[in-house]
């Protein structure tokens, strides 16, 4: 009798083990086959490394907390899209500069530091790949995917299941509109007109991506550039109060971006467009820093001058020790701790305002 009981116990344990292994396997499957990323230095992961540009981050202490060290990411560790990609089950997505062969089927990161919606944006920093350039690079990738999968229909079906992240506009303000000595745009357009011009051009670029297979698109709004250490160092009398004219301009752009999402969803019923409220998520971290573990919100962990934000992080400069306590890593960019918050809330909204009309997690399920 005892032998029979032991036999059944062993059988039950094996069944439980098999069920658990199957569950783990199911959980480990990517939620989408691929992830394509368009943007600027907030999500660049190496596309600027080998071009003639001042906008580079392929040196220490950038990447000091990243497993692969300095890769070109403008962070001490992960970027927001690294976090989102991990949550999607895809791991790190390769930059266009190094993506080769069947590896592109998992997705490609086209982002380029200093890039803007407008082609001239960021030119004072040297080489960069504008959104138009990134769209052209994506077209090249689509041609390769058609060759790999055998025909356009197979490629179209494959791409329709992928997530596309877009996050541009910051540089069109920081490295264009609010640099009157370098660019004429602030004399040509009111903030309202400039937001309209940007959205009009962005809309055309997004429609091109749609024409080349994109069907699940997450459009990230511009964050609070008026609260960066650089903006505070240059334009805030007390070094703490955010520069409202910068943020007001951002909000004009973001409100139009939400309207664009509605417009695109109405015009392209076979696709789904969503808005990620980076501005609002950032506001939470600035308003309630302690609840996120931040003690310093107005200075960079690595930088030079007032607010450690007048000159950005220099090669082999010694950064702050308590990096998780700083909202900003350098003069312009959030640190890994902030990127994790933004990435997680972009993927799975914690409040109704984080994503509109749905978050990336639900977008992946469509």
Phi, psi and omega in degrees: 000314180299324179296320180296317179298315180299322179299315181292325177298315179298315179301314180298319180296319179296316180299314180299317180298316180297315179300316180296319179296320178296320180296316179297319179298317180296319181293329184280352181288137175302143181282336175221157182287335183201163186220120180247134190236131178233137181171205185236209186295342178296334183228001176301133178234027174139002182290338180267357187303321187246025174245158183284092185213148171278344182271080180225154178217035182264042179213155175292146011270008172303138181076014183299331180250012180262139184305329183262006181073206181291122182238350189114357176285135180272065184198163171285342181210236184284154170262173180299320182287334172298316181296313180298317181297319176297317180294330176283350179086019186256346185073197184281134180271134183287150174288153179304326183301333184236356182291127184221151171058215183292348178301333181290344180293342178273350181121167182217143175258117182260357189300147183220127178302139181078002181286150176224176172293322177274142184296326185281342183305132177080008186296335180292346179265358179099214184294144174193164182249104182296172179301322176299319177295321179295321177297318178297322177294323177296319177302320178297319178297318180300318177301319179293320180294321176301316179295320182291316185273346172108328179200167184294324181296317178295319179295317180297317179296318180296310183296330182295343181266351187274158173265138176242122177255130177234131179213079178236167179126328181303312182290334177295342173261304184296317185246038176198275189302319182265023171236071186298337178283342181253333187224144182272358191302324182289341175270336181275329187228144166287165177305322179295315180295321181295318177300319178297315181297316180298313182295322179299314180290318179301319179302316180295320179295320179294319178297326176295318177300319177300315180298339179251032166104348182291130181230344179235098189242128176252115182258115182270130179288167178284134179282189185275081182292340177286354180251003180291153177306325179294315179297320179293320181295321186271330193229358182253119183303321182262358180071011181231327185280123181300148182279105191291328181293329174293309184293326177298319179296318177302317183293327175298317178296313184296321179296323177289329178293322176297317177297324178296319177303314177299315182298315181294319178296326178287326185271339182233077184296343178271004178235168177224127180244137177229161179245131176255123187272071179299326180299313182291320179297320179294322179300321178300317182291326179285322182284326184230059187301321184299327181290345177253002180087010181268139175246338181234120182242355186243009181219152177281152174288329180225118181173181185230145175089195182304134182058017188045045186223000180283322173234134184284177188304120184271158179304128176063018173292147178277117180278176176297155182280316184270069188296329180290346180273351182257128176294319182255139175278313180226203186296335186233334195250139175296154175279176182303320182301318178289321179298325178296318178298311182296316181298314181296319181284336173290320180289311181227102186302132177265340174225161185300335184271354184295322183215147182220133354277347177223171179265178184294325179302315180286328177299320180296332184280344184291000000 
